[in-house]
Amino acid sequence: MAKGRKNGLYSGISEELSALMRTGWADTERHDLRLGEQAPYAARRRTSLSARFPGERLVIPSGNLKVRSNDDSYPFRPYSGYVHMAGDQARDGALVLEPRADGGHDAFCYQLPRDSRDNDEFWTGATAELWMGRRRSLAESELVLGLPCRDVRTAADDLAAASGAPSRIVRGVDPSLEAAVTTDEERDAELEEVLADLRLVKDDWEIAELRKAVDSTVRGFTDVIGELSRAIASSERWIEGTFFRRARLEGNAVGYGSICAAGEHATIMHWTDNDGPVRPGDLLLLDAGVETHTLYTADVTRTLPISGTFTPLQRKVYDAVYAAQEAGMAAVKPGAAYRDFHEASQRYLAAQLVEWGFIVGPADRAYELGLQRRFTMAGTGHMLGLDVHDCAQARNDEYVDGVLEPGMVLTVEPGLYFQPDDLTVPEEWRGIGVRIEDDLVVTDDGHENLSAGLPRSADDVEAWMARFAG
């Protein structure tokens, strides 16, 4: 029986209560389940992974619940490599690729089975089904995933006893499984790198999911525009809540902490406190993305004049960022170096900052020295997919030093940020932050802007706000 709370109101379970709880339950086994739509794609991904590690046992855990406070846990988010390879989101699971003599692998999933109604486990304890909701049975999971499924409660013993092949495991995801596998850190890191490499090019199903994420995000941004007057009357938190409502209605949640940065908060790259005032005359930098039920996320930013129109200086900064984004987006095409879009945007902004007198030229020298970074802060984009900063563990020569291929999805997001305490710029510039971010998929002949449904130019933004602003 699960351990009770230290300060629980009940001291124990009587035999009579235990007997009562074990009787009178309907058979809820589902026999109508079908193969999940992601399953065939996940199978092909596993084939690619198998080819990288012939003769080796691969263990990819899903992860465990993390305690938020006492017996309250954070919402569970599985390891993205597990989701990608298994097409599954279950907690306390693991995908195992067991090597065959022919160099291939047999794949199966460890899963947490349903709680038995023959004892008290299904209704006692913080993670019991009667508390947290029904799980799939192992048989149901086999139907949905197209994989043999085993009871994860035997996984640690099974892996500890496994022999005949070297093993690799993704570290930092499930401590109990990690402790059961005999391996080494370098080889495990290579497995994680390959899992990230294999997510760089999205398949058709993944791109469709990202379209859903972006389309919901477009609607979320429009919701925010419609409730700006409520935000002015309260705070940035109204904006955060408005977008979150759309994310929960149409997806799983937000894909990352929403940045709802009004006024000088727009100069803070990752402002997520979202507790500041929303004042007419200031700018609102909204960086937010809906995460689909399958955990693919959008990542879009627009900078909006809260009054509905840009001041001349705000428009001057906005137009410079817009032109830099145009230059960056033009460089997104198959065969281009990944760094090209970043360099195009940053070179444009370096030249603009030299022209304004904020950094010393000539522009090429300023760029080579990185002087523009005082005001541009970050890089110009990143890969996008299951994680907002997707494929972060991929090898440099496949990612940042690699070449763009059709199916890659990335953000292009230049920005200019003039800090409120920066004495190197005129006072009227201080506290202005502008970023424009869109989600692009590389196509056979260029790119497609998945977030083109949101206006980008200053004129179009003002027209959009005039139409929808409340």
Short mmCIF file of C-alpha atoms in Angstrom, two decimals, residues 164 179 247 274 323 358:
data_model
loop_
_atom_site.label_atom_id
_atom_site.label_comp_id
_atom_site.label_asym_id
_atom_site.label_seq_id
_atom_site.Cartn_x
_atom_site.Cartn_y
_atom_site.Cartn_z
CA GLY A 164 25.18 -9.91 -24.75
CA ALA A 179 21.28 3.26 -12.32
CA ALA A 247 -3.55 27.40 -25.77
CA ASN A 274 4.30 39.41 -16.62
CA ALA A 323 14.03 45.01 -42.67
CA PHE A 358 25.33 53.98 -31.50
#
